Structures are given as structure tokens and as C-alpha cells.
Amino acid sequence: MMITVVGTGYVGTTTTVALAMLGHTVCGVDVDPVKVRALQSGSLPIFEEGLEDALRRETAAGRLRFTCDLGQALPGCDVIMLAVGTPPDEDGSANLRALEEVSRQLGRLLQPKAHGRPPVIAIKSTVPVGTGERVRGWLLQEMILRGLHIPFEMASNPEFLREGRALHDAMHPDRVVVGADTPGAANVMKQMYLPLQAPLLLTSIRDAEMIKYASNAFLATKISFMNELARLCERVGANIQQVAQGMGFDARINPHFLQAGIGYGGSCFPKDVQALQALAAQSGLTLQILQAVEAVNASQPGWFLQKVKHVLGSLNGQHITVLGLTFKPGTDDIRESPAIPILKHLEEQGAQITAFDPQGMAAMKQRFPNVTYASTLQESLRDADAVLLLTEWKEVVEHDWGASWSELRQPIVFDGRNVLDSAQMRAWGYQYYGVARPS
Ligand SMILES: NC(=O)c1ccc[n+]([C@@H]2O[C@H](COP(=O)([O-])OP(=O)(O)OC[C@H]3O[C@@H](n4cnc5c(N)ncnc54)[C@H](O)[C@@H]3O)[C@@H](O)[C@H]2O)c1
């Protein structure tokens, strides 16, 4: 099949590569010429394990190309996937400006196909229920202005990949959800994904749009539930990890997403939880559970910092080492990372901050230019009064903590992700504080 993917960010680039790996001929389109030039030359503008090699392989095999020129990418296309960003607006609702822009451009640029079925326009971006109809409307408006009606069909194809495992998830999805209002569009999407041999759920466009928000909101709920429970565990002397393990054996609960920590971040959970609430508000409803999920998450970094202050006293002049800046390991993405409010607070309190992250330092430097960024983890520990572990990078978890003990001025570690071996850390002489992990 011939496929165009509009928007080559985290999702769009992964989608282009994955579809090319399935044997399709794929063209990625983006308005950002720097990004497109990088992709054309086989280099990935983001960090995502394994994606760059696959990008080069698929480009060399002639299945993948990139352009800024949407018009040039459209002729003969069977599917046009829209993967542009949908960031939050001021009221939390999804900002659909990029999607409208692309839809109107498509309405202006689409040409009748010489042969074969009309193209399917599939929305991969995370969008509120009803967006499929709006996209169709924007395209039709532009076609009316041209005095033409060029046939096309609509589909919704939400993405569930996790940054840090993006290509793996795109190639081995738990499920593919396709919302389509015509059997023809459903069939084209089904054919496109056939080589994946993944479970496929066919729904209406509205259902598919809702499934994506519902999934992310539910995962965020699990995290906030465990974080709130951790606060209680800490008060009553229970270990949240044991509690999570005991809960996770129950097949109705399952062990995933039960880790307490410093809260969720990233480009998806925070904005999707907000967008679902905004959608509810527009429909005259209040989603009380999600209000609480958001409130717990917003206060979790502060709760963690309270513990730091309780142990260290005033942070003014203290040398604090922050390990991990990205919202999760395996990515360079710092969007909504819990490290951001934590760094902000540490700066406000007059702490001397040194940070280390394998991939996130360049982006964080733009936001926090006064932080010292160490070139190695070992270097970041030197003379620290305390270490705050914020992202569970392998490099951090597997670091030789036993050998580093003497580097620190005070061997105090606050493990915001509960990933270090608490007994071993204490045996090495550290004052170790996890999240609801009593000694
Ligand atoms: N990042 C994730 O883990 C993830 C997972 C699932 C779903 N999603 C959803 O996928 C969508 C994209 O997310 P992302 O993280 O890839 O965003 P991103 O910001 O990394 O990428 C968006 C891309 O769209 C491009 N763009 C904007 N306007 C354009 C236009 N008019 N024409 C062509 N390109 C244009 C931008 O230049 C950018 O490269 C969002 O709706 C997001 O919620 C993201």
C-alpha cells in the first residue's frame, strides 16, 4: 500500500518506520524542515532505541522517504495518517489547530485518484470524540471552495505506543483499534495492519476516539491511586511495594502501573486526563475521579520534596544532585516531566543543583540554564549533600553505588522511583529514603 503520514514527531516517525517494515511504501510529511532534513539523511531528531537503525534500513530499501511538501506526498495514496500534535489549550481541551491546518491543506491538495479506492484519512493523533466529523467537515469546506468533490473516507486509528519502547510497541501492539464508518475504510485499515497479526478491534470513529482517552485516563488513575496509597502507607508503616505485589497477583488488577513514585508526566497522560475532563465539561458533566487523579499527581512532587526537606532542613546552599530529567527512561522527552516542578522548587529554595540524564540534559538546559549539567553520573555525585533519583534510567539503577559512597559529602539518597535495592544501599552506608518503603 502507499501511505502518507503527516506529522513526524514521536508517533509519526515511529509510524512511518513501522509501516515501512510491514512492507508498505511510506512517505512522512512535516512542516519542520530541520526535522525533515534530518530524517532524509537517516538521522533521528529524537532519541528512541532502535528507531534510527530501522529508519536507515527502510530508507535504503526504498520503502521510506520524507518531505515538507504534502502535495507531493499525496498522489496514489491509499491511506493518509494524521499524526500531528494535539497539545492542551488553556482550558485543558485538546488544541486541534495543527489538525485543522492539515485537514484544510488536504482539502485544497487532494486530487481524484486515477484508479483504485478513494484514500482513507486516518486520525492517529489523540483527539476528542467528534473530531473525525470535524476533520471531514474541514476537508469538505475546502473542496467546496474549489468547486470539487473528491471522494475520501475517514477512520480513527489511535496510537498506544510507549515512548522508550516505541518501535517495539508499534510492531507488537496489544491491540489495533480502528474506528471507521464505512466497511470500505475499515477493510483498507485492516489490510494495512494485516502483517502485524495483532488483535484488531473495529469500532465506530467515536468509539475509537474515546478508547484512547479512556485507556490513558485509566492508566493515570492507577498511578495516582498508588501514589495516594503510598502516602498512607508511609504514615502507617506499610511498604507500598509489598502492597502492590500483593494486589498485582489478582488477575482483575494485574501488576502493571502499580508503582508508586513522584507522579506521571510526559506528553500524553497529563494532557489526555485534562482533555477528557474538558470534553466532559462541554457535555455538562464533571469527571470526579479524574479531578482527583490530576490533583494527586500535581501534588506528588511536592509530597516527595517535603520528605527531602524534612531530612535536610533548609535547602539553601545545599548541593543537590538530580538523577534523571526525562519523564521516563528510554526517551529524550521532558514534556511534563515531574523533574520540572522539582528543579523549580529546588532553585526557589536556593539549592545548588547538579543534574545528570543520559538523554534529557539538552532539552532541560533550555528551561533551567542555571543548573550544572554533569557529563557523567559519577561526576554529578561529587560533593553532593543529597541525591534525588527522579527517572529510573538503567545507567542510574545499575550504577556502582557501593563504590560511589565516598564521592558524596553526605550519603543521602531519595529514590523517587523505588528502584534501588534499599537494604543494599543501607548496608553500603547510605541514608536511603524510598517512596513508602520503610526499613
Ligand atoms: N508521544 C507519545 O508517546 C504518544 C503516544 C500515543 C499518542 N500520541 C498522540 O500522537 C500525537 C502526536 O504526538 P507526538 O508526541 O508525536 O507529537 P510531536 O509534537 O512529537 O510531533 C508532532 C509533529 O507534527 C508536526 N506538525 C505540526 N503541524 C503540522 C502540519 N501542519 N503539517 C505537518 N506536520 C505538522 C510537528 O512539526 C511535529 O513534528 C498527539 O496527538 C499525541 O497525543 C502520542
GROMACS .gro file of C-alpha atoms and ligand atoms in nm:
model
  483
    1MET     CA    1   0.000   0.000   0.000
    2MET     CA    2   0.104   0.363  -0.039
    3ILE     CA    3   0.079   0.552   0.287
    4THR     CA    4   0.145   0.913   0.383
    5VAL     CA    5   0.198   1.005   0.748
    6VAL     CA    6   0.155   1.374   0.828
    7GLY     CA    7   0.350   1.487   1.136
    8THR     CA    8   0.681   1.315   1.204
    9GLY     CA    9   0.722   1.358   1.579
   10TYR     CA   10   0.749   1.071   1.826
   11VAL     CA   11   0.438   0.898   1.695
   12GLY     CA   12   0.459   0.995   1.327
   13THR     CA   13   0.821   0.889   1.279
   14THR     CA   14   0.764   0.559   1.455
   15THR     CA   15   0.454   0.500   1.244
   16THR     CA   16   0.638   0.567   0.917
   17VAL     CA   17   0.915   0.323   1.009
   18ALA     CA   18   0.677   0.054   1.137
   19LEU     CA   19   0.453   0.071   0.829
   20ALA     CA   20   0.759   0.053   0.600
   21MET     CA   21   0.875  -0.253   0.797
   22LEU     CA   22   0.537  -0.410   0.721
   23GLY     CA   23   0.622  -0.375   0.351
   24HIS     CA   24   0.428  -0.059   0.265
   25THR     CA   25   0.564   0.238   0.072
   26VAL     CA   26   0.559   0.526   0.314
   27CYS     CA   27   0.612   0.900   0.295
   28GLY     CA   28   0.646   1.111   0.612
   29VAL     CA   29   0.550   1.479   0.589
   30ASP     CA   30   0.630   1.754   0.837
   31VAL     CA   31   0.626   2.134   0.839
   32ASP     CA   32   0.958   2.144   1.023
   33PRO     CA   33   1.231   2.150   0.757
   34VAL     CA   34   1.508   2.079   1.010
   35LYS     CA   35   1.332   1.761   1.120
   36VAL     CA   36   1.265   1.654   0.762
   37ARG     CA   37   1.624   1.715   0.654
   38ALA     CA   38   1.748   1.508   0.948
   39LEU     CA   39   1.509   1.223   0.864
   40GLN     CA   40   1.604   1.239   0.496
   41SER     CA   41   1.967   1.197   0.591
   42GLY     CA   42   1.885   0.899   0.813
   43SER     CA   43   1.925   1.066   1.149
   44LEU     CA   44   1.653   1.067   1.408
   45PRO     CA   45   1.574   1.406   1.568
   46ILE     CA   46   1.455   1.226   1.884
   47PHE     CA   47   1.607   0.952   2.098
   48GLU     CA   48   1.424   0.622   2.066
   49GLU     CA   49   1.612   0.293   2.092
   50GLY     CA   50   1.639   0.102   1.763
   51LEU     CA   51   1.439   0.352   1.559
   52GLU     CA   52   1.729   0.518   1.380
   53ASP     CA   53   1.874   0.191   1.251
   54ALA     CA   54   1.532   0.082   1.127
   55LEU     CA   55   1.477   0.423   0.966
   56ARG     CA   56   1.802   0.386   0.772
   57ARG     CA   57   1.723   0.029   0.668
   58GLU     CA   58   1.377   0.117   0.540
   59THR     CA   59   1.501   0.428   0.359
   60ALA     CA   60   1.778   0.229   0.192
   61ALA     CA   61   1.525  -0.036   0.089
   62GLY     CA   62   1.329   0.236  -0.092
   63ARG     CA   63   1.018   0.196   0.122
   64LEU     CA   64   1.052   0.520   0.319
   65ARG     CA   65   1.101   0.887   0.235
   66PHE     CA   66   1.032   1.226   0.392
   67THR     CA   67   0.924   1.562   0.257
   68CYS     CA   68   0.788   1.900   0.364
   69ASP     CA   69   0.567   1.907   0.056
   70LEU     CA   70   0.232   1.749   0.136
   71GLY     CA   71   0.108   1.788  -0.223
   72GLN     CA   72   0.398   1.579  -0.346
   73ALA     CA   73   0.321   1.301  -0.096
   74LEU     CA   74  -0.044   1.252  -0.188
   75PRO     CA   75  -0.076   1.112  -0.542
   76GLY     CA   76  -0.178   0.747  -0.539
   77CYS     CA   77  -0.206   0.730  -0.160
   78ASP     CA   78  -0.424   0.456  -0.010
   79VAL     CA   79  -0.407   0.587   0.347
   80ILE     CA   80  -0.322   0.930   0.486
   81MET     CA   81  -0.241   0.911   0.856
   82LEU     CA   82  -0.262   1.230   1.060
   83ALA     CA   83  -0.014   1.228   1.350
   84VAL     CA   84   0.030   1.596   1.431
   85GLY     CA   85   0.041   1.719   1.791
   86THR     CA   86  -0.274   1.793   1.992
   87PRO     CA   87  -0.131   1.985   2.291
   88PRO     CA   88  -0.354   2.119   2.568
   89ASP     CA   89  -0.522   2.455   2.529
   90GLU     CA   90  -0.552   2.689   2.826
   91ASP     CA   91  -0.878   2.524   2.939
   92GLY     CA   92  -0.723   2.175   2.911
   93SER     CA   93  -0.909   2.085   2.593
   94ALA     CA   94  -0.711   1.941   2.302
   95ASN     CA   95  -0.579   2.208   2.070
   96LEU     CA   96  -0.677   2.095   1.720
   97ARG     CA   97  -0.516   2.381   1.528
   98ALA     CA   98  -0.247   2.165   1.361
   99LEU     CA   99  -0.509   1.905   1.274
  100GLU     CA  100  -0.736   2.169   1.120
  101GLU     CA  101  -0.444   2.314   0.927
  102VAL     CA  102  -0.353   1.973   0.781
  103SER     CA  103  -0.717   1.886   0.707
  104ARG     CA  104  -0.774   2.212   0.520
  105GLN     CA  105  -0.449   2.162   0.330
  106LEU     CA  106  -0.568   1.814   0.231
  107GLY     CA  107  -0.898   1.964   0.115
  108ARG     CA  108  -0.701   2.202  -0.105
  109LEU     CA  109  -0.448   1.949  -0.234
  110LEU     CA  110  -0.625   1.616  -0.280
  111GLN     CA  111  -0.666   1.514  -0.642
  112PRO     CA  112  -0.901   1.246  -0.775
  113LYS     CA  113  -0.729   0.909  -0.785
  114ALA     CA  114  -0.667   0.775  -1.136
  115HIS     CA  115  -0.767   0.425  -1.024
  116GLY     CA  116  -0.843   0.224  -0.711
  117ARG     CA  117  -1.035   0.315  -0.398
  118PRO     CA  118  -1.058   0.667  -0.258
  119PRO     CA  119  -0.796   0.736   0.009
  120VAL     CA  120  -0.871   0.673   0.375
  121ILE     CA  121  -0.783   0.963   0.604
  122ALA     CA  122  -0.699   0.808   0.940
  123ILE     CA  123  -0.652   1.018   1.254
  124LYS     CA  124  -0.369   0.879   1.467
  125SER     CA  125  -0.336   1.184   1.691
  126THR     CA  126  -0.521   1.164   2.022
  127VAL     CA  127  -0.837   1.369   1.968
  128PRO     CA  128  -1.170   1.432   2.143
  129VAL     CA  129  -1.480   1.243   2.043
  130GLY     CA  130  -1.633   1.408   1.738
  131THR     CA  131  -1.302   1.515   1.581
  132GLY     CA  132  -1.342   1.268   1.292
  133GLU     CA  133  -1.651   1.457   1.184
  134ARG     CA  134  -1.477   1.792   1.223
  135VAL     CA  135  -1.185   1.678   1.008
  136ARG     CA  136  -1.427   1.559   0.742
  137GLY     CA  137  -1.604   1.899   0.760
  138TRP     CA  138  -1.278   2.097   0.721
  139LEU     CA  139  -1.181   1.893   0.415
  140LEU     CA  140  -1.526   1.930   0.258
  141GLN     CA  141  -1.531   2.307   0.319
  142GLU     CA  142  -1.206   2.346   0.125
  143MET     CA  143  -1.330   2.120  -0.152
  144ILE     CA  144  -1.648   2.325  -0.183
  145LEU     CA  145  -1.432   2.637  -0.225
  146ARG     CA  146  -1.255   2.455  -0.508
  147GLY     CA  147  -1.593   2.361  -0.656
  148LEU     CA  148  -1.491   1.995  -0.642
  149HIS     CA  149  -1.588   1.687  -0.450
  150ILE     CA  150  -1.305   1.438  -0.431
  151PRO     CA  151  -1.408   1.115  -0.263
  152PHE     CA  152  -1.230   1.013   0.059
  153GLU     CA  153  -1.318   0.806   0.364
  154MET     CA  154  -1.248   0.869   0.732
  155ALA     CA  155  -1.105   0.646   1.004
  156SER     CA  156  -0.975   0.679   1.356
  157ASN     CA  157  -0.666   0.478   1.445
  158PRO     CA  158  -0.544   0.582   1.790
  159GLU     CA  159  -0.189   0.506   1.891
  160PHE     CA  160  -0.095   0.327   2.214
  161LEU     CA  161   0.284   0.313   2.187
  162ARG     CA  162   0.503   0.396   2.485
  163GLU     CA  163   0.797   0.628   2.437
  164GLY     CA  164   1.116   0.438   2.517
  165ARG     CA  165   0.967   0.127   2.353
  166ALA     CA  166   0.802   0.297   2.058
  167LEU     CA  167   0.913   0.076   1.771
  168HIS     CA  168   0.863  -0.242   1.971
  169ASP     CA  169   0.511  -0.134   2.063
  170ALA     CA  170   0.427  -0.029   1.707
  171MET     CA  171   0.540  -0.368   1.577
  172HIS     CA  172   0.387  -0.572   1.863
  173PRO     CA  173   0.076  -0.385   1.976
  174ASP     CA  174  -0.155  -0.538   2.238
  175ARG     CA  175  -0.433  -0.438   2.001
  176VAL     CA  176  -0.502  -0.224   1.698
  177VAL     CA  177  -0.814  -0.010   1.724
  178VAL     CA  178  -0.974   0.108   1.404
  179GLY     CA  179  -1.281   0.326   1.403
  180ALA     CA  180  -1.448   0.356   1.066
  181ASP     CA  181  -1.793   0.450   0.948
  182THR     CA  182  -1.778   0.256   0.622
  183PRO     CA  183  -1.689  -0.109   0.564
  184GLY     CA  184  -1.455   0.004   0.284
  185ALA     CA  185  -1.242   0.222   0.513
  186ALA     CA  186  -1.239  -0.050   0.780
  187ASN     CA  187  -1.121  -0.301   0.526
  188VAL     CA  188  -0.837  -0.082   0.397
  189MET     CA  189  -0.711  -0.026   0.753
  190LYS     CA  190  -0.745  -0.397   0.827
  191GLN     CA  191  -0.537  -0.483   0.520
  192MET     CA  192  -0.275  -0.225   0.616
  193TYR     CA  193  -0.223  -0.388   0.956
  194LEU     CA  194  -0.269  -0.749   0.844
  195PRO     CA  195   0.107  -0.834   0.851
  196LEU     CA  196   0.115  -0.740   1.222
  197GLN     CA  197  -0.115  -1.027   1.313
  198ALA     CA  198  -0.230  -0.827   1.615
  199PRO     CA  199  -0.579  -0.836   1.769
  200LEU     CA  200  -0.788  -0.583   1.577
  201LEU     CA  201  -1.093  -0.410   1.717
  202LEU     CA  202  -1.325  -0.247   1.466
  203THR     CA  203  -1.547   0.024   1.609
  204SER     CA  204  -1.719   0.346   1.514
  205ILE     CA  205  -1.495   0.653   1.484
  206ARG     CA  206  -1.640   0.797   1.806
  207ASP     CA  207  -1.575   0.477   1.999
  208ALA     CA  208  -1.213   0.463   1.879
  209GLU     CA  209  -1.158   0.825   1.980
  210MET     CA  210  -1.296   0.752   2.327
  211ILE     CA  211  -1.099   0.427   2.370
  212LYS     CA  212  -0.770   0.617   2.352
  213TYR     CA  213  -0.865   0.873   2.618
  214ALA     CA  214  -1.028   0.611   2.836
  215SER     CA  215  -0.714   0.394   2.825
  216ASN     CA  216  -0.477   0.674   2.919
  217ALA     CA  217  -0.710   0.810   3.186
  218PHE     CA  218  -0.739   0.465   3.341
  219LEU     CA  219  -0.361   0.415   3.349
  220ALA     CA  220  -0.317   0.759   3.505
  221THR     CA  221  -0.581   0.662   3.762
  222LYS     CA  222  -0.385   0.351   3.858
  223ILE     CA  223  -0.073   0.560   3.913
  224SER     CA  224  -0.243   0.828   4.120
  225PHE     CA  225  -0.426   0.564   4.324
  226MET     CA  226  -0.095   0.401   4.415
  227ASN     CA  227   0.071   0.735   4.486
  228GLU     CA  228  -0.206   0.838   4.722
  229LEU     CA  229  -0.197   0.497   4.887
  230ALA     CA  230   0.182   0.537   4.928
  231ARG     CA  231   0.122   0.848   5.136
  232LEU     CA  232  -0.098   0.647   5.370
  233CYS     CA  233   0.146   0.353   5.371
  234GLU     CA  234   0.421   0.588   5.478
  235ARG     CA  235   0.210   0.716   5.770
  236VAL     CA  236   0.116   0.371   5.893
  237GLY     CA  237   0.446   0.194   5.826
  238ALA     CA  238   0.339  -0.028   5.537
  239ASN     CA  239   0.555  -0.098   5.233
  240ILE     CA  240   0.384   0.010   4.910
  241GLN     CA  241   0.590  -0.231   4.701
  242GLN     CA  242   0.470  -0.528   4.901
  243VAL     CA  243   0.117  -0.395   4.884
  244ALA     CA  244   0.144  -0.353   4.504
  245GLN     CA  245   0.283  -0.704   4.467
  246GLY     CA  246   0.000  -0.848   4.671
  247MET     CA  247  -0.256  -0.658   4.468
  248GLY     CA  248  -0.096  -0.742   4.134
  249PHE     CA  249  -0.138  -1.117   4.175
  250ASP     CA  250  -0.511  -1.059   4.137
  251ALA     CA  251  -0.582  -1.105   3.766
  252ARG     CA  252  -0.857  -0.844   3.789
  253ILE     CA  253  -0.599  -0.586   3.896
  254ASN     CA  254  -0.276  -0.704   3.720
  255PRO     CA  255   0.072  -0.600   3.831
  256HIS     CA  256   0.133  -0.319   3.579
  257PHE     CA  257   0.122   0.051   3.663
  258LEU     CA  258   0.111  -0.011   4.036
  259GLN     CA  259   0.447   0.154   4.111
  260ALA     CA  260   0.431   0.449   4.345
  261GLY     CA  261   0.671   0.732   4.278
  262ILE     CA  262   0.679   1.103   4.205
  263GLY     CA  263   0.385   1.111   3.967
  264TYR     CA  264   0.323   1.064   3.597
  265GLY     CA  265   0.442   1.304   3.327
  266GLY     CA  266   0.503   1.300   2.955
  267SER     CA  267   0.320   1.433   2.657
  268CYS     CA  268   0.017   1.206   2.697
  269PHE     CA  269  -0.123   1.129   3.045
  270PRO     CA  270  -0.137   1.486   3.178
  271LYS     CA  271  -0.290   1.633   2.864
  272ASP     CA  272  -0.526   1.342   2.797
  273VAL     CA  273  -0.660   1.343   3.153
  274GLN     CA  274  -0.724   1.716   3.114
  275ALA     CA  275  -0.874   1.681   2.767
  276LEU     CA  276  -1.118   1.413   2.881
  277GLN     CA  277  -1.233   1.638   3.164
  278ALA     CA  278  -1.270   1.929   2.921
  279LEU     CA  279  -1.478   1.708   2.693
  280ALA     CA  280  -1.695   1.611   2.990
  281ALA     CA  281  -1.737   1.975   3.091
  282GLN     CA  282  -1.853   2.062   2.738
  283SER     CA  283  -2.112   1.785   2.779
  284GLY     CA  284  -2.225   1.921   3.118
  285LEU     CA  285  -2.050   1.654   3.325
  286THR     CA  286  -1.780   1.653   3.590
  287LEU     CA  287  -1.545   1.355   3.599
  288GLN     CA  288  -1.478   1.348   3.972
  289ILE     CA  289  -1.236   1.057   3.967
  290LEU     CA  290  -1.016   1.229   3.710
  291GLN     CA  291  -1.024   1.552   3.909
  292ALA     CA  292  -0.874   1.358   4.198
  293VAL     CA  293  -0.626   1.178   3.972
  294GLU     CA  294  -0.498   1.512   3.850
  295ALA     CA  295  -0.486   1.668   4.195
  296VAL     CA  296  -0.290   1.376   4.343
  297ASN     CA  297  -0.048   1.385   4.053
  298ALA     CA  298   0.004   1.759   4.074
  299SER     CA  299   0.089   1.737   4.444
  300GLN     CA  300   0.307   1.424   4.430
  301PRO     CA  301   0.638   1.603   4.351
  302GLY     CA  302   0.567   1.841   4.641
  303TRP     CA  303   0.495   1.547   4.871
  304PHE     CA  304   0.831   1.394   4.772
  305LEU     CA  305   1.010   1.725   4.831
  306GLN     CA  306   0.856   1.758   5.177
  307LYS     CA  307   1.037   1.440   5.269
  308VAL     CA  308   1.362   1.580   5.132
  309LYS     CA  309   1.317   1.897   5.337
  310HIS     CA  310   1.224   1.702   5.646
  311VAL     CA  311   1.559   1.520   5.629
  312LEU     CA  312   1.784   1.801   5.501
  313GLY     CA  313   1.622   2.102   5.666
  314SER     CA  314   1.673   2.421   5.465
  315LEU     CA  315   1.780   2.353   5.107
  316ASN     CA  316   1.951   2.689   5.077
  317GLY     CA  317   2.311   2.634   4.965
  318GLN     CA  318   2.281   2.255   4.978
  319HIS     CA  319   2.436   2.072   4.688
  320ILE     CA  320   2.162   1.852   4.543
  321THR     CA  321   2.227   1.602   4.267
  322VAL     CA  322   1.929   1.523   4.047
  323LEU     CA  323   1.949   1.196   3.855
  324GLY     CA  324   1.705   1.166   3.567
  325LEU     CA  325   1.525   1.452   3.397
  326THR     CA  326   1.310   1.287   3.130
  327PHE     CA  327   0.959   1.181   3.222
  328LYS     CA  328   1.061   0.818   3.187
  329PRO     CA  329   1.371   0.624   3.082
  330GLY     CA  330   1.446   0.547   2.719
  331THR     CA  331   1.341   0.884   2.578
  332ASP     CA  332   1.475   1.238   2.550
  333ASP     CA  333   1.123   1.374   2.611
  334ILE     CA  334   1.096   1.609   2.909
  335ARG     CA  335   0.739   1.722   2.840
  336GLU     CA  336   0.554   1.748   3.175
  337SER     CA  337   0.835   1.561   3.347
  338PRO     CA  338   0.798   1.561   3.730
  339ALA     CA  339   1.164   1.673   3.729
  340ILE     CA  340   1.044   2.017   3.615
  341PRO     CA  341   0.847   2.118   3.928
  342ILE     CA  342   1.116   1.956   4.142
  343LEU     CA  343   1.400   2.154   3.980
  344LYS     CA  344   1.189   2.470   4.001
  345HIS     CA  345   1.131   2.422   4.372
  346LEU     CA  346   1.495   2.336   4.444
  347GLU     CA  347   1.603   2.653   4.261
  348GLU     CA  348   1.350   2.865   4.450
  349GLN     CA  349   1.483   2.725   4.777
  350GLY     CA  350   1.840   2.822   4.685
  351ALA     CA  351   1.980   2.472   4.634
  352GLN     CA  352   2.296   2.425   4.424
  353ILE     CA  353   2.177   2.176   4.165
  354THR     CA  354   2.382   1.936   3.958
  355ALA     CA  355   2.188   1.715   3.718
  356PHE     CA  356   2.262   1.414   3.506
  357ASP     CA  357   2.045   1.239   3.249
  358PRO     CA  358   2.159   1.016   2.961
  359GLN     CA  359   1.930   1.190   2.709
  360GLY     CA  360   1.735   1.475   2.863
  361MET     CA  361   2.000   1.734   2.951
  362ALA     CA  362   1.998   1.936   2.626
  363ALA     CA  363   1.624   1.999   2.648
  364MET     CA  364   1.628   2.069   3.023
  365LYS     CA  365   1.915   2.315   2.981
  366GLN     CA  366   1.683   2.536   2.776
  367ARG     CA  367   1.443   2.558   3.070
  368PHE     CA  368   1.693   2.556   3.356
  369PRO     CA  369   2.011   2.722   3.232
  370ASN     CA  370   2.148   2.777   3.585
  371VAL     CA  371   2.158   2.410   3.676
  372THR     CA  372   2.501   2.244   3.638
  373TYR     CA  373   2.481   1.954   3.395
  374ALA     CA  374   2.740   1.684   3.462
  375SER     CA  375   2.888   1.485   3.177
  376THR     CA  376   2.886   1.160   3.374
  377LEU     CA  377   2.678   1.020   3.654
  378GLN     CA  378   2.990   0.973   3.864
  379GLU     CA  379   3.082   1.339   3.820
  380SER     CA  380   2.731   1.451   3.920
  381LEU     CA  381   2.767   1.279   4.260
  382ARG     CA  382   3.080   1.462   4.364
  383ASP     CA  383   3.036   1.652   4.694
  384ALA     CA  384   2.657   1.610   4.691
  385ASP     CA  385   2.466   1.672   5.012
  386ALA     CA  386   2.188   1.453   4.878
  387VAL     CA  387   2.089   1.267   4.563
  388LEU     CA  388   1.736   1.274   4.420
  389LEU     CA  389   1.665   0.986   4.183
  390LEU     CA  390   1.383   1.102   3.956
  391THR     CA  391   1.400   0.879   3.645
  392GLU     CA  392   1.481   0.510   3.657
  393TRP     CA  393   1.740   0.503   3.379
  394LYS     CA  394   1.930   0.173   3.359
  395GLU     CA  395   2.255   0.370   3.399
  396VAL     CA  396   2.129   0.504   3.731
  397VAL     CA  397   1.980   0.182   3.865
  398GLU     CA  398   2.284  -0.025   3.770
  399HIS     CA  399   2.539   0.233   3.884
  400ASP     CA  400   2.805   0.104   4.123
  401TRP     CA  401   2.654   0.276   4.426
  402GLY     CA  402   2.881   0.083   4.660
  403ALA     CA  403   3.187   0.245   4.505
  404SER     CA  404   3.034   0.595   4.492
  405TRP     CA  405   2.960   0.628   4.860
  406SER     CA  406   3.274   0.829   4.935
  407GLU     CA  407   3.213   1.075   4.647
  408LEU     CA  408   2.917   1.230   4.827
  409ARG     CA  409   2.958   1.484   5.105
  410GLN     CA  410   2.655   1.325   5.274
  411PRO     CA  411   2.548   0.982   5.150
  412ILE     CA  412   2.175   1.056   5.141
  413VAL     CA  413   1.963   0.918   4.857
  414PHE     CA  414   1.596   0.989   4.792
  415ASP     CA  415   1.475   0.728   4.546
  416GLY     CA  416   1.166   0.876   4.382
  417ARG     CA  417   1.109   0.562   4.175
  418ASN     CA  418   1.173   0.287   4.432
  419VAL     CA  419   1.423   0.121   4.204
  420LEU     CA  420   1.737   0.086   4.416
  421ASP     CA  421   1.792  -0.207   4.649
  422SER     CA  422   1.708  -0.036   4.978
  423ALA     CA  423   1.871  -0.299   5.202
  424GLN     CA  424   2.191  -0.297   4.997
  425MET     CA  425   2.201   0.084   4.988
  426ARG     CA  426   2.166   0.095   5.366
  427ALA     CA  427   2.429  -0.176   5.404
  428TRP     CA  428   2.667   0.040   5.197
  429GLY     CA  429   2.612   0.320   5.444
  430TYR     CA  430   2.362   0.535   5.262
  431GLN     CA  431   2.072   0.706   5.432
  432TYR     CA  432   1.817   0.572   5.186
  433TYR     CA  433   1.462   0.707   5.150
  434GLY     CA  434   1.226   0.546   4.902
  435VAL     CA  435   0.856   0.609   4.850
  436ALA     CA  436   0.669   0.432   5.130
  437ARG     CA  437   0.949   0.181   5.177
  438PRO     CA  438   1.017   0.162   5.548
  439SER     CA  439   1.341  -0.005   5.654
  440LIG     N1  440   0.425   1.069   2.224
  440LIG     C1  441   0.356   0.962   2.258
  440LIG     O1  442   0.402   0.876   2.333
  440LIG     C2  443   0.216   0.941   2.204
  440LIG     C3  444   0.156   0.814   2.217
  440LIG     C4  445   0.028   0.795   2.166
  440LIG     C5  446  -0.039   0.900   2.104
  440LIG     N2  447   0.021   1.024   2.095
  440LIG     C6  448  -0.052   1.130   2.027
  440LIG     O2  449   0.002   1.142   1.895
  440LIG     C7  450   0.000   1.280   1.854
  440LIG     C8  451   0.140   1.324   1.816
  440LIG     O3  452   0.221   1.316   1.933
  440LIG     P1  453   0.380   1.332   1.925
  440LIG     O4  454   0.431   1.305   2.061
  440LIG     O5  455   0.432   1.253   1.810
  440LIG     O6  456   0.391   1.489   1.892
  440LIG     P2  457   0.517   1.568   1.841
  440LIG     O7  458   0.499   1.706   1.891
  440LIG     O8  459   0.642   1.492   1.873
  440LIG     O9  460   0.502   1.566   1.682
  440LIG     C9  461   0.406   1.638   1.610
  440LIG    C10  462   0.465   1.671   1.474
  440LIG    O10  463   0.365   1.731   1.392
  440LIG    C11  464   0.428   1.829   1.312
  440LIG     N3  465   0.329   1.922   1.257
  440LIG    C12  466   0.260   2.020   1.320
  440LIG     N4  467   0.180   2.084   1.232
  440LIG    C13  468   0.196   2.023   1.113
  440LIG    C14  469   0.141   2.043   0.984
  440LIG     N5  470   0.050   2.138   0.962
  440LIG     N6  471   0.182   1.963   0.884
  440LIG    C15  472   0.275   1.867   0.904
  440LIG     N7  473   0.331   1.844   1.025
  440LIG    C16  474   0.293   1.920   1.128
  440LIG    C17  475   0.527   1.895   1.407
  440LIG    O11  476   0.628   1.967   1.338
  440LIG    C18  477   0.580   1.773   1.481
  440LIG    O12  478   0.694   1.720   1.417
  440LIG    C19  479  -0.061   1.358   1.971
  440LIG    O13  480  -0.199   1.371   1.950
  440LIG    C20  481  -0.035   1.266   2.089
  440LIG    O14  482  -0.128   1.285   2.192
  440LIG    C21  483   0.148   1.045   2.142
   0.00000   0.00000   0.00000
